[in-house]
CSV table of N, CA and C in Angstrom, one decimal:
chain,number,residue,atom,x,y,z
A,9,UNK,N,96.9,141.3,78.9
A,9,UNK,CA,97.7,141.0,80.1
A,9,UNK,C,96.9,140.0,80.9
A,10,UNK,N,97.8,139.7,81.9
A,10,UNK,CA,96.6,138.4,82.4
A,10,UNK,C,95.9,139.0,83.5
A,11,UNK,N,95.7,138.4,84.6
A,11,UNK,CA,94.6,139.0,85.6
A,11,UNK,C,95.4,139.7,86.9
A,12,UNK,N,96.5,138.9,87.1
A,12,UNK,CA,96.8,139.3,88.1
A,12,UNK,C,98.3,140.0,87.6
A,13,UNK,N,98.9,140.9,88.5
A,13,UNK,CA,100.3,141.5,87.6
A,13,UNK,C,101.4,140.6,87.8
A,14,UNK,N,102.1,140.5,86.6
A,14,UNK,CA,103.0,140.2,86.4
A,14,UNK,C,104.4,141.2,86.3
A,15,UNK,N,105.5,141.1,86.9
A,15,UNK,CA,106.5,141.9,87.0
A,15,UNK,C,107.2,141.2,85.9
A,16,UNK,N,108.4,142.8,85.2
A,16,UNK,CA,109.0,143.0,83.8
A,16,UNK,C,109.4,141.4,84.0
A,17,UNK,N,110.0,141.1,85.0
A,17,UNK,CA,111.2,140.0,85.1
A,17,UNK,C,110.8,138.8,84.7
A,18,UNK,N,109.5,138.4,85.7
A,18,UNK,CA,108.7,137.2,85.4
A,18,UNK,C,108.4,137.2,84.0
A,19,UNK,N,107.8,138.3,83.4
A,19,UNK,CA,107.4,138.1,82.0
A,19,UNK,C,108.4,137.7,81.3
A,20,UNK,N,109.5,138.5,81.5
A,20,UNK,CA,110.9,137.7,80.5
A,20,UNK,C,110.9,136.3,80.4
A,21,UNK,N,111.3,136.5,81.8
A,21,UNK,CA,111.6,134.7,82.0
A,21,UNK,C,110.7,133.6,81.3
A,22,UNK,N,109.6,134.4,81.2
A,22,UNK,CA,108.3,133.3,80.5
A,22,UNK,C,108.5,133.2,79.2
A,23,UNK,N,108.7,134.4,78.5
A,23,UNK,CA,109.2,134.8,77.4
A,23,UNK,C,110.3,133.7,76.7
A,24,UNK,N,111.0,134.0,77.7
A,24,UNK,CA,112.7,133.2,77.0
A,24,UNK,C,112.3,131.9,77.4
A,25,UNK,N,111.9,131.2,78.5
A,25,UNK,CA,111.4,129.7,78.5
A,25,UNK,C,110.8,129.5,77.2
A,26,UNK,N,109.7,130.3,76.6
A,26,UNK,CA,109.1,129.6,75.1
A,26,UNK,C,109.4,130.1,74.2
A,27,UNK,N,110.5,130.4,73.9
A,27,UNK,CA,111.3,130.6,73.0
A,27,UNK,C,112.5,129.7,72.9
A,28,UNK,N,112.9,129.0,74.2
A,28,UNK,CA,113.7,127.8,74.2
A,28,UNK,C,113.0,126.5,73.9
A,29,UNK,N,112.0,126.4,74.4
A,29,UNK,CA,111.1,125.2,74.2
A,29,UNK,C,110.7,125.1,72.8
A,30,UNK,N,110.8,126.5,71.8
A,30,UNK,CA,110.5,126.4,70.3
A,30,UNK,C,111.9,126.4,69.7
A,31,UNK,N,113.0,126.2,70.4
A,31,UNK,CA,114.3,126.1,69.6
A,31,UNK,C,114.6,124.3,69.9
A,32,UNK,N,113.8,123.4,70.7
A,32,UNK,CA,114.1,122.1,70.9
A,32,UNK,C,113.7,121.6,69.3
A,33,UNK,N,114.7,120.3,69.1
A,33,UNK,CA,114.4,120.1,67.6
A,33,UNK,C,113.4,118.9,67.6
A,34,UNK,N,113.4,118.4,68.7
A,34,UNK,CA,112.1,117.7,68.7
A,34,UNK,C,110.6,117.8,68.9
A,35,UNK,N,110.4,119.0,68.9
A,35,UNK,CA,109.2,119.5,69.5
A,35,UNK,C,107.9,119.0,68.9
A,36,UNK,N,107.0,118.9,68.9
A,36,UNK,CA,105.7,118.2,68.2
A,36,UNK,C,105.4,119.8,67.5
A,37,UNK,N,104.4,119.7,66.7
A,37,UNK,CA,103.9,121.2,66.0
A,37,UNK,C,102.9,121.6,66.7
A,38,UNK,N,101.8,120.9,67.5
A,38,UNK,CA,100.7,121.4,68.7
A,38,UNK,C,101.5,121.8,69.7
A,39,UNK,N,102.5,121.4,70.2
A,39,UNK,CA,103.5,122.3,71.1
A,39,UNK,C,103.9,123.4,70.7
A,40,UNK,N,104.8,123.4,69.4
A,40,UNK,CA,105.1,124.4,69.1
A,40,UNK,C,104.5,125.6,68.7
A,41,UNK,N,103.0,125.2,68.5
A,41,UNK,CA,102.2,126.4,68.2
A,41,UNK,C,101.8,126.8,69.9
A,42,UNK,N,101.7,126.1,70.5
A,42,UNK,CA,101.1,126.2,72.0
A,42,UNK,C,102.0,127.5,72.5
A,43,UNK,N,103.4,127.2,72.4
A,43,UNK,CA,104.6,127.8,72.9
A,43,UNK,C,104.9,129.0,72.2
A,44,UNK,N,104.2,129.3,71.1
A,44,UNK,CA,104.7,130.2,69.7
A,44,UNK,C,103.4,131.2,70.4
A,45,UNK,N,102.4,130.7,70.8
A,45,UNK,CA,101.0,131.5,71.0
A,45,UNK,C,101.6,132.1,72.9
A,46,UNK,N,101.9,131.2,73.6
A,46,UNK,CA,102.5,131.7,74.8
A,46,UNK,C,103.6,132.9,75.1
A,47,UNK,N,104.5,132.7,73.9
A,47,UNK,CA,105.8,133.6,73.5
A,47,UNK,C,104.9,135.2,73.4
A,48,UNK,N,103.8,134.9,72.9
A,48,UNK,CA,103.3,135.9,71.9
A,48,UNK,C,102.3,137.0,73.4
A,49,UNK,N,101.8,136.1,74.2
A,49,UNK,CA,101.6,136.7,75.2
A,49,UNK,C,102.6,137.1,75.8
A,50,UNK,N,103.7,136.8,76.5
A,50,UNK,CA,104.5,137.1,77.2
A,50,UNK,C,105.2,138.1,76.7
A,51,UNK,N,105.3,138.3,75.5
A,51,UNK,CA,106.1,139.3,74.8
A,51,UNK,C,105.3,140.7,74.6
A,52,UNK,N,103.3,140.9,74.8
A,52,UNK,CA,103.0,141.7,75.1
A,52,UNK,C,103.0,141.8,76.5
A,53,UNK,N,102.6,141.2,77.4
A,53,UNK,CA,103.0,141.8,78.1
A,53,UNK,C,104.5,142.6,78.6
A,54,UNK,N,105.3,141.9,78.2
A,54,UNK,CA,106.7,142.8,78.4
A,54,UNK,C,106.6,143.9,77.5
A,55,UNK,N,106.3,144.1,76.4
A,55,UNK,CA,106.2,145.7,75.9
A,55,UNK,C,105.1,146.2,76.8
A,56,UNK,N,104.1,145.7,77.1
A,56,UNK,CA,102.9,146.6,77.7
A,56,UNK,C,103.7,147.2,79.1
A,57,UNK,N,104.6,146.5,79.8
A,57,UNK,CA,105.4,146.9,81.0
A,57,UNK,C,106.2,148.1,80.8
A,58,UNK,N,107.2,147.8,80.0
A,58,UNK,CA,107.8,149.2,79.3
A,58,UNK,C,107.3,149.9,78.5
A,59,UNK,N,105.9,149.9,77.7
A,59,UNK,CA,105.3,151.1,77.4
A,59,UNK,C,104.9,152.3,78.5
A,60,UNK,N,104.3,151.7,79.8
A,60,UNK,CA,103.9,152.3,81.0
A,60,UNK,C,105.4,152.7,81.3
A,61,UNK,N,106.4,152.0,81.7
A,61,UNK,CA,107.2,152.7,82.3
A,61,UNK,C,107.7,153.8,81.1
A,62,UNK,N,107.9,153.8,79.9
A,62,UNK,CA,108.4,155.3,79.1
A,62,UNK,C,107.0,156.1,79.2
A,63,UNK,N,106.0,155.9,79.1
A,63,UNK,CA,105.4,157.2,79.5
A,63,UNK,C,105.5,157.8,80.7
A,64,UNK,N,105.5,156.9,81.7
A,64,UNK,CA,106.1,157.2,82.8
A,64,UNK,C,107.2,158.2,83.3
A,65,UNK,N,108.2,157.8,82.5
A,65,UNK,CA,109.5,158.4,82.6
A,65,UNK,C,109.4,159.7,81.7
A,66,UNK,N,108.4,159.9,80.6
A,66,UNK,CA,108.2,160.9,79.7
A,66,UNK,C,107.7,162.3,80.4
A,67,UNK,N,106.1,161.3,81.2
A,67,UNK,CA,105.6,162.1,82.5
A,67,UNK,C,106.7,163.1,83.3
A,68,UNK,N,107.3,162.1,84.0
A,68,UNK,CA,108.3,162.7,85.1
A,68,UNK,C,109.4,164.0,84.3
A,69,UNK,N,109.8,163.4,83.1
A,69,UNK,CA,110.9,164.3,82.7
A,69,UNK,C,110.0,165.9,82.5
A,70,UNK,N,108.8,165.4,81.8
A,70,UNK,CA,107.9,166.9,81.0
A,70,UNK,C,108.0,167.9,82.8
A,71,UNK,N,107.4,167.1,83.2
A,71,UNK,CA,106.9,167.8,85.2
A,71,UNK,C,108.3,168.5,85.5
A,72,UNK,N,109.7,168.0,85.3
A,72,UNK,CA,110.9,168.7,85.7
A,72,UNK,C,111.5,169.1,85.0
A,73,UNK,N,110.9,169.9,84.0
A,73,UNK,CA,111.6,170.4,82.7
A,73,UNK,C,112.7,170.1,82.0
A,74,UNK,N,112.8,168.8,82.1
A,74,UNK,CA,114.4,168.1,81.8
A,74,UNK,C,114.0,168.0,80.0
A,75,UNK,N,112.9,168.4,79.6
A,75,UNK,CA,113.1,167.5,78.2
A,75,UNK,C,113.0,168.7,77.2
């Protein structure tokens, strides 16, 4: 993750920007690795976001006997 936090949203957004930028058909291949390595962060971080939030919510349900 990076240093400072990033919200689910923001990370999407970063996510799908380099994922668009690797669907342009003219892209150079140092871009496209650049953007392919960027995707790859932003895409842990967004699972790392909703891994916390399901334990989270795993937390909360065990505490109120819902599960």
């Amino acid at each position: 993750m990076t240093d400072k936090k990033t919200g689910f949203e923001e990370a999407l957004k970063k996510l799908e920007s380099s994922a668009e930028k690797l669907r342009a058909e003219d892209i150079p291949l140092e871009e496209a690795i650049r953007c392919y390595e960027e995707g790859i962060k932003h895409y842990r971080e967004c699972r790392d976001i909703l891994d916390k939030a399901d334990q989270k919510i795993e937390t909360l349900t065990k505490q109120e006997g819902l599960s």
